[in-house]
mmCIF file of C-alpha atoms in Angstrom:
data_model
loop_
_atom_site.group_PDB
_atom_site.id
_atom_site.type_symbol
_atom_site.label_atom_id
_atom_site.label_comp_id
_atom_site.label_asym_id
_atom_site.label_seq_id
_atom_site.Cartn_x
_atom_site.Cartn_y
_atom_site.Cartn_z
ATOM 1 C CA MET A 12 -27.754 -15.056 16.305
ATOM 2 C CA SER A 13 -27.821 -17.798 13.694
ATOM 3 C CA ALA A 14 -25.293 -18.000 10.849
ATOM 4 C CA PRO A 15 -26.726 -19.801 7.820
ATOM 5 C CA THR A 16 -24.177 -21.255 5.462
ATOM 6 C CA HIS A 17 -24.872 -18.671 2.743
ATOM 7 C CA ASN A 18 -23.595 -15.931 5.111
ATOM 8 C CA ILE A 19 -20.170 -17.510 5.536
ATOM 9 C CA HIS A 20 -18.622 -15.179 2.964
ATOM 10 C CA GLN A 21 -19.741 -12.167 4.975
ATOM 11 C CA LEU A 22 -18.378 -13.709 8.169
ATOM 12 C CA THR A 23 -14.937 -14.419 6.720
ATOM 13 C CA LYS A 24 -14.846 -11.055 4.945
ATOM 14 C CA ASN A 25 -15.321 -9.265 8.281
ATOM 15 C CA THR A 26 -12.677 -11.319 10.095
ATOM 16 C CA ILE A 27 -9.026 -10.374 10.547
ATOM 17 C CA ALA A 28 -6.548 -13.184 11.215
ATOM 18 C CA LEU A 29 -3.517 -12.354 13.338
ATOM 19 C CA ILE A 30 -0.632 -14.818 13.170
ATOM 20 C CA LEU A 31 1.731 -14.611 16.140
ATOM 21 C CA ALA A 32 5.112 -15.211 14.518
ATOM 22 C CA GLY A 33 7.528 -13.407 16.806
ATOM 23 C CA GLY A 34 8.964 -16.292 18.781
ATOM 24 C CA ARG A 35 12.364 -17.893 18.471
ATOM 25 C CA GLY A 36 11.432 -21.501 19.230
ATOM 26 C CA SER A 37 14.541 -22.163 21.295
ATOM 27 C CA ARG A 38 13.920 -25.945 21.475
ATOM 28 C CA LEU A 39 14.891 -26.104 17.793
ATOM 29 C CA MET A 40 18.365 -25.245 19.003
ATOM 30 C CA ASN A 41 20.721 -23.863 16.334
ATOM 31 C CA MET A 42 18.018 -23.936 13.647
ATOM 32 C CA THR A 43 16.642 -20.719 15.138
ATOM 33 C CA ASP A 44 19.945 -18.953 15.772
ATOM 34 C CA TRP A 45 19.353 -16.715 12.746
ATOM 35 C CA ARG A 46 15.640 -17.073 11.990
ATOM 36 C CA ALA A 47 12.327 -17.144 13.823
ATOM 37 C CA LYS A 48 10.675 -20.535 14.214
ATOM 38 C CA PRO A 49 7.861 -19.752 11.699
ATOM 39 C CA ALA A 50 10.542 -19.186 9.045
ATOM 40 C CA VAL A 51 12.106 -22.641 9.472
ATOM 41 C CA PRO A 52 11.871 -24.692 6.231
ATOM 42 C CA PHE A 53 9.495 -27.649 6.258
ATOM 43 C CA GLY A 54 8.238 -30.336 3.905
ATOM 44 C CA GLY A 55 10.790 -29.994 1.110
ATOM 45 C CA LYS A 56 9.732 -26.579 -0.240
ATOM 46 C CA PHE A 57 7.667 -24.757 2.401
ATOM 47 C CA ARG A 58 8.242 -22.794 5.586
ATOM 48 C CA ILE A 59 6.234 -23.385 8.755
ATOM 49 C CA ILE A 60 4.402 -20.049 8.408
ATOM 50 C CA ASP A 61 2.938 -21.223 5.077
ATOM 51 C CA PHE A 62 0.542 -23.595 6.843
ATOM 52 C CA PRO A 63 -1.488 -21.104 8.918
ATOM 53 C CA LEU A 64 -1.308 -18.624 6.035
ATOM 54 C CA SER A 65 -2.641 -21.225 3.590
ATOM 55 C CA ASN A 66 -5.362 -22.201 6.049
ATOM 56 C CA CYS A 67 -6.515 -18.580 6.129
ATOM 57 C CA VAL A 68 -6.650 -18.240 2.344
ATOM 58 C CA ASN A 69 -8.334 -21.620 1.837
ATOM 59 C CA SER A 70 -10.875 -20.711 4.542
ATOM 60 C CA GLY A 71 -11.773 -17.472 2.756
ATOM 61 C CA ILE A 72 -10.065 -15.227 5.325
ATOM 62 C CA ARG A 73 -7.934 -12.811 3.321
ATOM 63 C CA LYS A 74 -7.218 -10.052 5.819
ATOM 64 C CA ILE A 75 -4.137 -11.285 7.617
ATOM 65 C CA GLY A 76 -1.587 -9.672 9.908
ATOM 66 C CA VAL A 77 1.698 -11.428 10.710
ATOM 67 C CA MET A 78 3.191 -10.202 13.981
ATOM 68 C CA THR A 79 6.980 -10.491 13.920
ATOM 69 C CA GLN A 80 9.731 -9.773 16.399
ATOM 70 C CA TYR A 81 12.675 -12.185 16.816
ATOM 71 C CA LYS A 82 15.143 -12.220 13.874
ATOM 72 C CA ALA A 83 12.368 -11.775 11.334
ATOM 73 C CA ASP A 84 14.392 -10.835 8.237
ATOM 74 C CA SER A 85 14.047 -14.152 6.381
ATOM 75 C CA LEU A 86 10.416 -14.477 7.480
ATOM 76 C CA ILE A 87 9.578 -11.030 6.140
ATOM 77 C CA ARG A 88 11.416 -11.681 2.869
ATOM 78 C CA HIS A 89 9.562 -14.965 2.426
ATOM 79 C CA ILE A 90 6.156 -13.349 2.973
ATOM 80 C CA GLN A 91 6.969 -10.470 0.644
ATOM 81 C CA LYS A 92 8.069 -12.854 -2.120
ATOM 82 C CA GLY A 93 5.427 -15.557 -1.717
ATOM 83 C CA TRP A 94 2.352 -13.838 -0.345
ATOM 84 C CA GLY A 95 2.065 -10.677 -2.422
ATOM 85 C CA PHE A 96 -0.754 -12.015 -4.603
ATOM 86 C CA MET A 97 -3.550 -10.564 -2.420
ATOM 87 C CA ARG A 98 -5.607 -7.874 -4.139
ATOM 88 C CA GLY A 99 -5.654 -4.702 -2.092
ATOM 89 C CA GLU A 100 -8.488 -3.235 -4.133
ATOM 90 C CA PHE A 101 -10.693 -6.048 -2.776
ATOM 91 C CA GLY A 102 -9.625 -5.442 0.817
ATOM 92 C CA GLU A 103 -7.248 -8.411 0.836
ATOM 93 C CA TYR A 104 -3.796 -8.282 2.404
ATOM 94 C CA VAL A 105 -1.025 -10.061 4.268
ATOM 95 C CA ASP A 106 0.484 -7.292 6.371
ATOM 96 C CA ILE A 107 3.706 -7.532 8.346
ATOM 97 C CA MET A 108 3.120 -6.142 11.837
ATOM 98 C CA PRO A 109 6.542 -5.910 13.511
ATOM 99 C CA ALA A 110 7.055 -4.826 17.107
ATOM 100 C CA GLN A 111 7.051 -1.018 16.805
ATOM 101 C CA GLN A 112 6.783 0.159 20.428
ATOM 102 C CA ARG A 113 3.512 1.832 19.417
ATOM 103 C CA ILE A 114 2.172 2.059 22.989
ATOM 104 C CA ASP A 115 5.201 1.678 25.247
ATOM 105 C CA GLU A 116 8.363 3.169 23.778
ATOM 106 C CA THR A 117 10.552 1.190 26.167
ATOM 107 C CA SER A 118 9.419 -2.375 25.428
ATOM 108 C CA TRP A 119 8.823 -4.851 22.603
ATOM 109 C CA TYR A 120 6.013 -7.402 22.543
ATOM 110 C CA LYS A 121 5.828 -8.709 26.106
ATOM 111 C CA GLY A 122 3.353 -11.546 25.494
ATOM 112 C CA THR A 123 0.839 -12.875 23.008
ATOM 113 C CA ALA A 124 -1.915 -10.535 24.218
ATOM 114 C CA ASP A 125 0.436 -7.564 24.367
ATOM 115 C CA ALA A 126 1.379 -8.141 20.719
ATOM 116 C CA VAL A 127 -2.250 -7.597 19.733
ATOM 117 C CA LEU A 128 -2.707 -4.708 22.176
ATOM 118 C CA GLN A 129 0.241 -2.823 20.695
ATOM 119 C CA ASN A 130 -1.530 -2.860 17.327
ATOM 120 C CA ILE A 131 -5.006 -2.068 18.663
ATOM 121 C CA ASP A 132 -5.188 1.326 16.938
ATOM 122 C CA ILE A 133 -4.457 -0.240 13.537
ATOM 123 C CA LEU A 134 -6.939 -3.065 14.079
ATOM 124 C CA ARG A 135 -9.755 -0.911 15.405
ATOM 125 C CA ALA A 136 -9.493 1.370 12.372
ATOM 126 C CA ARG A 137 -10.218 -1.619 10.115
ATOM 127 C CA GLN A 138 -13.488 -2.323 11.973
ATOM 128 C CA PRO A 139 -13.552 -6.149 11.970
ATOM 129 C CA GLN A 140 -16.365 -8.099 13.590
ATOM 130 C CA HIS A 141 -14.159 -11.017 14.604
ATOM 131 C CA ILE A 142 -10.475 -11.529 15.313
ATOM 132 C CA LEU A 143 -8.868 -14.918 14.663
ATOM 133 C CA ILE A 144 -5.674 -15.417 16.687
ATOM 134 C CA LEU A 145 -3.250 -18.045 15.366
ATOM 135 C CA ALA A 146 0.165 -19.398 16.262
ATOM 136 C CA GLY A 147 2.633 -19.214 13.399
ATOM 137 C CA ASP A 148 4.610 -22.331 14.270
ATOM 138 C CA HIS A 149 2.374 -25.406 13.898
ATOM 139 C CA ILE A 150 1.788 -27.772 10.980
ATOM 140 C CA TYR A 151 -1.847 -28.590 10.157
ATOM 141 C CA LYS A 152 -4.712 -27.978 7.720
ATOM 142 C CA MET A 153 -7.853 -26.456 9.208
ATOM 143 C CA ASP A 154 -10.986 -24.759 7.888
ATOM 144 C CA TYR A 155 -11.274 -21.718 10.141
ATOM 145 C CA ALA A 156 -14.617 -20.839 8.499
ATOM 146 C CA ALA A 157 -16.263 -23.866 10.149
ATOM 147 C CA MET A 158 -14.936 -22.730 13.521
ATOM 148 C CA LEU A 159 -16.196 -19.204 12.824
ATOM 149 C CA ILE A 160 -19.705 -20.504 12.071
ATOM 150 C CA ASP A 161 -19.680 -22.489 15.320
ATOM 151 C CA HIS A 162 -18.563 -19.383 17.231
ATOM 152 C CA VAL A 163 -21.434 -17.268 15.865
ATOM 153 C CA GLU A 164 -24.127 -19.942 16.136
ATOM 154 C CA LYS A 165 -23.318 -20.465 19.814
ATOM 155 C CA ASN A 166 -23.284 -16.707 20.449
ATOM 156 C CA ALA A 167 -19.833 -17.022 22.017
ATOM 157 C CA ASP A 168 -17.576 -14.194 23.120
ATOM 158 C CA LEU A 169 -14.527 -16.421 22.664
ATOM 159 C CA THR A 170 -14.037 -19.805 20.991
ATOM 160 C CA ILE A 171 -10.885 -21.861 21.541
ATOM 161 C CA GLY A 172 -9.617 -24.410 19.018
ATOM 162 C CA CYS A 173 -8.853 -27.689 20.793
ATOM 163 C CA LEU A 174 -7.094 -31.003 20.326
ATOM 164 C CA GLU A 175 -8.109 -34.244 21.962
ATOM 165 C CA VAL A 176 -4.976 -35.571 23.681
ATOM 166 C CA SER A 177 -4.231 -38.374 26.109
ATOM 167 C CA LEU A 178 -4.009 -37.482 29.790
ATOM 168 C CA LYS A 179 -0.308 -38.351 29.860
ATOM 169 C CA ASP A 180 0.375 -35.808 27.092
ATOM 170 C CA ALA A 181 -2.041 -33.139 28.322
ATOM 171 C CA SER A 182 0.355 -31.745 30.921
ATOM 172 C CA ALA A 183 2.350 -30.125 28.123
ATOM 173 C CA PHE A 184 -0.629 -27.976 27.036
ATOM 174 C CA GLY A 185 -3.155 -25.487 28.260
ATOM 175 C CA VAL A 186 -6.109 -27.747 29.128
ATOM 176 C CA MET A 187 -9.823 -26.957 29.319
ATOM 177 C CA ASP A 188 -12.456 -28.339 31.636
ATOM 178 C CA VAL A 189 -15.710 -28.278 29.618
ATOM 179 C CA ASP A 190 -19.323 -29.290 30.117
ATOM 180 C CA ALA A 191 -21.395 -31.466 27.759
ATOM 181 C CA ASN A 192 -22.154 -28.439 25.554
ATOM 182 C CA ARG A 193 -18.451 -27.556 25.184
ATOM 183 C CA ARG A 194 -18.787 -24.528 27.465
ATOM 184 C CA VAL A 195 -15.394 -23.921 29.111
ATOM 185 C CA ARG A 196 -15.583 -24.018 32.907
ATOM 186 C CA ALA A 197 -11.851 -23.759 33.629
ATOM 187 C CA PHE A 198 -8.586 -23.283 31.739
ATOM 188 C CA VAL A 199 -5.317 -24.469 33.268
ATOM 189 C CA GLU A 200 -1.813 -24.112 31.823
ATOM 190 C CA LYS A 201 0.193 -27.376 31.880
ATOM 191 C CA PRO A 202 -1.689 -29.032 34.776
ATOM 192 C CA ALA A 203 -0.233 -31.954 36.712
ATOM 193 C CA ASN A 204 -3.720 -33.530 36.853
ATOM 194 C CA PRO A 205 -5.548 -32.554 33.651
ATOM 195 C CA PRO A 206 -9.369 -32.485 33.676
ATOM 196 C CA VAL A 207 -10.998 -35.287 31.670
ATOM 197 C CA MET A 208 -13.377 -34.651 28.770
ATOM 198 C CA PRO A 209 -17.075 -35.369 29.452
ATOM 199 C CA GLY A 210 -17.881 -39.014 28.691
ATOM 200 C CA ARG A 211 -14.206 -40.011 28.459
ATOM 201 C CA THR A 212 -11.797 -41.651 30.865
ATOM 202 C CA ASN A 213 -8.349 -40.868 29.483
ATOM 203 C CA THR A 214 -8.722 -37.908 27.128
ATOM 204 C CA ALA A 215 -8.355 -34.158 27.704
ATOM 205 C CA LEU A 216 -9.036 -31.081 25.574
ATOM 206 C CA ALA A 217 -5.845 -29.126 24.905
ATOM 207 C CA SER A 218 -5.640 -25.637 23.454
ATOM 208 C CA MET A 219 -4.183 -25.297 19.944
ATOM 209 C CA GLY A 220 -3.434 -21.611 20.513
ATOM 210 C CA ILE A 221 -6.263 -20.768 18.093
ATOM 211 C CA TYR A 222 -8.829 -18.251 19.317
ATOM 212 C CA ILE A 223 -11.799 -16.446 17.774
ATOM 213 C CA PHE A 224 -12.869 -13.289 19.626
ATOM 214 C CA ASN A 225 -15.683 -10.896 18.988
ATOM 215 C CA ALA A 226 -13.641 -7.816 18.139
ATOM 216 C CA ASP A 227 -15.168 -5.341 20.620
ATOM 217 C CA PHE A 228 -14.937 -7.940 23.368
ATOM 218 C CA LEU A 229 -11.253 -8.479 22.596
ATOM 219 C CA TRP A 230 -10.436 -4.760 22.735
ATOM 220 C CA GLU A 231 -12.084 -4.524 26.179
ATOM 221 C CA GLN A 232 -10.157 -7.515 27.529
ATOM 222 C CA LEU A 233 -6.813 -6.372 26.161
ATOM 223 C CA ILE A 234 -7.138 -2.953 27.788
ATOM 224 C CA LYS A 235 -8.314 -4.496 31.056
ATOM 225 C CA ASP A 236 -5.371 -6.925 31.040
ATOM 226 C CA SER A 237 -2.879 -4.133 30.324
ATOM 227 C CA LEU A 238 -4.034 -2.393 33.528
ATOM 228 C CA THR A 239 -3.821 -5.564 35.636
ATOM 229 C CA GLU A 240 -0.839 -5.630 37.957
ATOM 230 C CA ASN A 241 1.567 -8.574 37.497
ATOM 231 C CA SER A 242 -0.152 -9.799 34.324
ATOM 232 C CA THR A 243 2.141 -11.589 31.863
ATOM 233 C CA ASN A 244 -0.035 -10.229 29.015
ATOM 234 C CA ASP A 245 -0.604 -13.701 27.608
ATOM 235 C CA PHE A 246 -3.830 -15.155 26.194
ATOM 236 C CA GLY A 247 -3.470 -18.567 27.816
ATOM 237 C CA LYS A 248 -2.179 -17.440 31.197
ATOM 238 C CA ASP A 249 -4.141 -14.225 31.689
ATOM 239 C CA ILE A 250 -6.889 -13.300 29.206
ATOM 240 C CA ILE A 251 -8.717 -16.637 28.988
ATOM 241 C CA PRO A 252 -8.832 -17.516 32.723
ATOM 242 C CA ALA A 253 -10.112 -14.008 33.467
ATOM 243 C CA VAL A 254 -13.169 -14.222 31.161
ATOM 244 C CA ILE A 255 -14.417 -17.783 31.695
ATOM 245 C CA ASP A 256 -16.747 -17.127 34.632
ATOM 246 C CA ASP A 257 -18.593 -14.081 33.267
ATOM 247 C CA HIS A 258 -18.597 -14.621 29.487
ATOM 248 C CA ILE A 259 -19.434 -17.320 26.957
ATOM 249 C CA VAL A 260 -16.229 -19.217 26.212
ATOM 250 C CA ASN A 261 -16.592 -22.372 24.116
ATOM 251 C CA ALA A 262 -14.241 -25.121 23.002
ATOM 252 C CA TYR A 263 -14.116 -26.169 19.345
ATOM 253 C CA PRO A 264 -12.684 -29.685 18.812
ATOM 254 C CA PHE A 265 -10.420 -29.985 15.770
ATOM 255 C CA LEU A 266 -11.906 -33.138 14.249
ATOM 256 C CA ASP A 267 -12.117 -34.517 10.732
ATOM 257 C CA LEU A 268 -15.616 -33.668 9.510
ATOM 258 C CA GLN A 269 -16.046 -37.046 7.776
ATOM 259 C CA SER A 270 -14.515 -39.526 10.219
ATOM 260 C CA GLY A 271 -14.975 -37.608 13.442
ATOM 261 C CA GLN A 272 -11.371 -38.502 14.346
ATOM 262 C CA GLN A 273 -8.682 -36.111 15.536
ATOM 263 C CA SER A 274 -7.272 -34.171 12.580
ATOM 264 C CA TYR A 275 -3.549 -33.890 11.834
ATOM 265 C CA TRP A 276 -1.695 -31.314 13.953
ATOM 266 C CA ARG A 277 1.987 -31.188 14.804
ATOM 267 C CA ASP A 278 4.035 -28.933 17.031
ATOM 268 C CA VAL A 279 7.447 -29.191 15.386
ATOM 269 C CA GLY A 280 9.061 -27.404 18.298
ATOM 270 C CA THR A 281 11.905 -29.823 19.014
ATOM 271 C CA ILE A 282 14.616 -31.312 16.816
ATOM 272 C CA ASP A 283 13.119 -34.798 17.226
ATOM 273 C CA ALA A 284 9.577 -33.621 16.412
ATOM 274 C CA TYR A 285 10.805 -31.619 13.412
ATOM 275 C CA TRP A 286 12.756 -34.585 12.036
ATOM 276 C CA ALA A 287 9.876 -37.029 12.554
ATOM 277 C CA SER A 288 7.219 -34.711 11.079
ATOM 278 C CA ASN A 289 9.219 -34.138 7.921
ATOM 279 C CA LEU A 290 9.929 -37.818 7.370
ATOM 280 C CA GLU A 291 6.268 -38.699 8.009
ATOM 281 C CA LEU A 292 5.473 -36.940 4.737
ATOM 282 C CA ILE A 293 7.442 -39.533 2.788
ATOM 283 C CA GLY A 294 4.976 -42.309 3.637
ATOM 284 C CA VAL A 295 2.686 -43.827 1.004
ATOM 285 C CA LYS A 296 -0.401 -42.349 2.687
ATOM 286 C CA PRO A 297 0.849 -39.730 5.173
ATOM 287 C CA ASP A 298 -1.577 -38.176 7.644
ATOM 288 C CA LEU A 299 -0.778 -34.782 6.104
ATOM 289 C CA ASN A 300 -1.531 -34.905 2.391
ATOM 290 C CA LEU A 301 0.500 -32.265 0.541
ATOM 291 C CA TYR A 302 -0.962 -33.484 -2.760
ATOM 292 C CA ASP A 303 -4.539 -32.443 -1.906
ATOM 293 C CA ALA A 304 -5.557 -30.089 -4.718
ATOM 294 C CA SER A 305 -8.647 -28.985 -2.792
ATOM 295 C CA TRP A 306 -6.522 -27.514 0.013
ATOM 296 C CA PRO A 307 -3.231 -26.313 -1.499
ATOM 297 C CA ILE A 308 -0.353 -25.138 0.661
ATOM 298 C CA TRP A 309 0.929 -21.889 -0.833
ATOM 299 C CA THR A 310 4.506 -20.723 -0.593
ATOM 300 C CA TYR A 311 7.187 -18.728 -2.356
ATOM 301 C CA GLN A 312 7.985 -20.917 -5.351
ATOM 302 C CA GLU A 313 11.638 -20.476 -6.197
ATOM 303 C CA GLN A 314 12.345 -20.886 -9.900
ATOM 304 C CA THR A 315 14.489 -24.007 -10.109
ATOM 305 C CA PRO A 316 15.142 -26.646 -12.781
ATOM 306 C CA PRO A 317 13.797 -30.174 -12.192
ATOM 307 C CA ALA A 318 15.650 -32.495 -9.860
ATOM 308 C CA LYS A 319 18.283 -34.536 -11.697
ATOM 309 C CA PHE A 320 19.745 -38.018 -11.091
ATOM 310 C CA VAL A 321 22.945 -38.720 -13.007
ATOM 311 C CA PHE A 322 25.152 -41.740 -13.757
ATOM 312 C CA ASP A 323 23.967 -45.313 -14.135
ATOM 313 C CA ASP A 324 27.114 -47.313 -13.470
ATOM 314 C CA ASN A 325 27.379 -50.067 -10.882
ATOM 315 C CA GLY A 326 28.413 -48.437 -7.608
ATOM 316 C CA ARG A 327 27.948 -45.020 -9.215
ATOM 317 C CA ARG A 328 24.229 -44.681 -9.731
ATOM 318 C CA GLY A 329 22.227 -41.589 -8.801
ATOM 319 C CA LEU A 330 19.007 -42.769 -7.168
ATOM 320 C CA ALA A 331 16.478 -41.995 -4.448
ATOM 321 C CA VAL A 332 14.188 -44.518 -2.712
ATOM 322 C CA ASP A 333 11.240 -43.662 -0.422
ATOM 323 C CA SER A 334 12.303 -40.023 -0.515
ATOM 324 C CA MET A 335 11.149 -36.547 -1.530
ATOM 325 C CA ILE A 336 13.495 -34.517 -3.732
ATOM 326 C CA ALA A 337 12.836 -30.842 -4.445
ATOM 327 C CA GLY A 338 13.633 -28.916 -7.630
ATOM 328 C CA GLY A 339 17.151 -27.825 -8.460
ATOM 329 C CA SER A 340 18.724 -30.805 -6.701
ATOM 330 C CA ILE A 341 21.343 -33.015 -8.340
ATOM 331 C CA ILE A 342 21.908 -36.549 -7.096
ATOM 332 C CA SER A 343 25.215 -37.373 -8.760
ATOM 333 C CA GLY A 344 26.097 -41.038 -8.407
ATOM 334 C CA ALA A 345 24.777 -40.985 -4.826
ATOM 335 C CA THR A 346 22.058 -42.919 -2.981
ATOM 336 C CA ILE A 347 19.220 -41.301 -1.031
ATOM 337 C CA GLN A 348 17.132 -43.559 1.233
ATOM 338 C CA HIS A 349 14.027 -42.452 3.171
ATOM 339 C CA SER A 350 15.096 -38.822 3.260
ATOM 340 C CA MET A 351 13.803 -35.316 2.591
ATOM 341 C CA VAL A 352 15.917 -33.232 0.203
ATOM 342 C CA PHE A 353 15.049 -29.549 -0.199
ATOM 343 C CA SER A 354 15.803 -27.368 -3.228
ATOM 344 C CA ASN A 355 19.181 -26.793 -4.874
ATOM 345 C CA VAL A 356 20.944 -29.582 -2.998
ATOM 346 C CA THR A 357 23.886 -31.444 -4.518
ATOM 347 C CA VAL A 358 24.847 -34.929 -3.333
ATOM 348 C CA ASN A 359 28.061 -36.148 -4.883
ATOM 349 C CA GLU A 360 29.435 -39.488 -5.990
ATOM 350 C CA SER A 361 29.216 -42.538 -3.682
ATOM 351 C CA ALA A 362 27.542 -40.582 -0.869
ATOM 352 C CA LEU A 363 24.832 -42.394 1.110
ATOM 353 C CA ILE A 364 22.048 -40.403 2.786
ATOM 354 C CA LYS A 365 19.623 -42.316 5.049
ATOM 355 C CA ASP A 366 16.730 -41.115 7.235
ATOM 356 C CA SER A 367 17.927 -37.530 6.906
ATOM 357 C CA ILE A 368 16.801 -34.010 6.005
ATOM 358 C CA LEU A 369 18.960 -31.864 3.733
ATOM 359 C CA LEU A 370 17.854 -28.227 3.752
ATOM 360 C CA PRO A 371 18.268 -25.882 0.736
ATOM 361 C CA GLN A 372 21.661 -25.232 -0.838
ATOM 362 C CA VAL A 373 23.409 -28.101 0.944
ATOM 363 C CA CYS A 374 26.336 -29.748 -0.820
ATOM 364 C CA ILE A 375 27.366 -33.258 0.269
ATOM 365 C CA GLY A 376 30.865 -34.314 -0.733
ATOM 366 C CA GLN A 377 31.960 -37.609 -2.234
ATOM 367 C CA ASN A 378 31.888 -40.783 -0.123
ATOM 368 C CA CYS A 379 29.949 -39.199 2.756
ATOM 369 C CA ARG A 380 27.670 -41.362 4.903
ATOM 370 C CA ILE A 381 24.924 -39.448 6.693
ATOM 371 C CA THR A 382 22.257 -41.152 8.808
ATOM 372 C CA LYS A 383 19.412 -39.686 10.872
ATOM 373 C CA ALA A 384 20.608 -36.125 10.541
ATOM 374 C CA ILE A 385 19.378 -32.631 9.724
ATOM 375 C CA VAL A 386 21.876 -30.729 7.611
ATOM 376 C CA GLU A 387 21.158 -27.003 7.754
ATOM 377 C CA LYS A 388 20.851 -24.639 4.834
ATOM 378 C CA GLY A 389 24.045 -23.860 2.950
ATOM 379 C CA CYS A 390 26.265 -26.482 4.597
ATOM 380 C CA GLU A 391 29.132 -27.868 2.523
ATOM 381 C CA VAL A 392 29.883 -31.279 4.032
ATOM 382 C CA PRO A 393 33.471 -32.323 3.214
ATOM 383 C CA ALA A 394 34.164 -35.515 1.275
ATOM 384 C CA GLY A 395 34.363 -38.649 3.395
ATOM 385 C CA THR A 396 32.427 -37.210 6.353
ATOM 386 C CA VAL A 397 30.510 -39.769 8.430
ATOM 387 C CA ILE A 398 27.562 -38.530 10.508
ATOM 388 C CA GLY A 399 25.060 -40.492 12.575
ATOM 389 C CA GLU A 400 26.988 -43.738 13.016
ATOM 390 C CA ASN A 401 28.879 -42.831 16.194
ATOM 391 C CA LEU A 402 26.852 -40.409 18.303
ATOM 392 C CA ASP A 403 29.579 -39.981 20.917
ATOM 393 C CA ASP A 404 31.870 -38.720 18.182
ATOM 394 C CA ASP A 405 29.089 -36.585 16.699
ATOM 395 C CA LYS A 406 28.479 -34.856 20.043
ATOM 396 C CA ASN A 407 31.995 -33.427 19.879
ATOM 397 C CA ARG A 408 31.224 -31.700 16.591
ATOM 398 C CA PHE A 409 27.472 -31.268 16.271
ATOM 399 C CA TYR A 410 24.248 -31.141 18.282
ATOM 400 C CA VAL A 411 22.704 -34.539 19.040
ATOM 401 C CA SER A 412 19.094 -34.648 20.252
ATOM 402 C CA GLU A 413 17.613 -36.934 22.899
ATOM 403 C CA GLY A 414 16.247 -39.101 20.094
ATOM 404 C CA GLY A 415 19.637 -39.395 18.396
ATOM 405 C CA VAL A 416 19.053 -36.908 15.570
ATOM 406 C CA VAL A 417 22.252 -35.085 14.580
ATOM 407 C CA LEU A 418 21.899 -31.395 13.698
ATOM 408 C CA VAL A 419 24.661 -30.029 11.458
ATOM 409 C CA THR A 420 25.060 -26.308 10.776
ATOM 410 C CA ALA A 421 27.580 -24.324 8.752
ATOM 411 C CA GLU A 422 28.978 -22.824 11.939
ATOM 412 C CA MET A 423 29.605 -26.300 13.351
ATOM 413 C CA LEU A 424 31.522 -27.121 10.179
ATOM 414 C CA GLY A 425 33.586 -23.950 10.604
ATOM 415 C CA GLN A 426 32.037 -22.310 7.543
ATOM 416 C CA LYS A 427 30.789 -18.761 7.046
ATOM 417 C CA LEU A 428 27.273 -18.035 5.862
ATOM 418 C CA HIS A 429 26.801 -16.110 2.635
ATOM 419 C CA TYR A 430 23.018 -16.182 2.247
ATOM 420 C CA VAL A 431 19.777 -15.169 3.920
ATOM 421 C CA ARG A 432 18.288 -17.801 6.200
#
């Protein structure tokens, strides 16, 4: 079956995207104590979930289910506030699909495949032709429509979105062994000796956790997997390895269509990766361009006044250099250097913030010095506090990552929370 370009609207219209957003993301430590990883703020005004959601909308896929489970309150509130613009009369929606024990009344979602299986009655009733499975916790911009065309043109049963990674990094991923036509011959989770891409010497194809299934094929495999003894009900560990030999499973490399180079993709699953990915955005020409009007990142836009910088006295000048400052923030006689400041943050007189991330509603007291830190939402840092200059001292009060990033939360400061995460 061939899919000419003028049929792309019909293809996307008959596709349902399912975003798996139920995980905690425990490697983000205290940042996910009270929220799921997809709800973690990112990039000054967004949340992680906004990136796969925006990719769907920009790709023309406007039937979206978000599967939630772990501490989903703030995630659900964010989606309700920021993603309610879909027009139901045109068959568009962003539906929350929480774990409901629809099939087994004794268990929640047991794995990525089980999450879809437990909603199979809802999905079947909507009669899609294709199902797009996405992770809700990665940062990237991707045209899923191009992947959908490739899937149909190659008459595949399953297409897997892939990254080109070095062999030394490949052991952290599910890795595919493919032939010259991108047909998957084997799929191995976190292999010690990853298979090399055809024609390469030091590069492997790693799964992005992005899958396109023919809908009827997916229903068959989910039911078969649910009846398989000792299955972990996971796409990467169970579903994919079971279908490779007898069905058409293809890899789809995530490459820039103009340069042919690997496109931007980040797993912000650790404190160090989260810190680095946020501060990358401050660069003059960052790999992820948030200012691209042709591919906007949508979010809930809180109504805030413009950011304000006050006082212009020597030693008492409100300024920010090589930084991003969100609306509602007040830099009052303080200095911000190479930092990311989210909305409604106040930094008071003579404070110095360097190489740091201040999440929404943070208040930094006078004469504070904060370096290479992440200050969580709602923290009120007392005047004179020094963070990031003596990591041994910081470890007694806060969490310090392997890369020396200091995570500060309200609980660590002995403060109570009075807001929704």
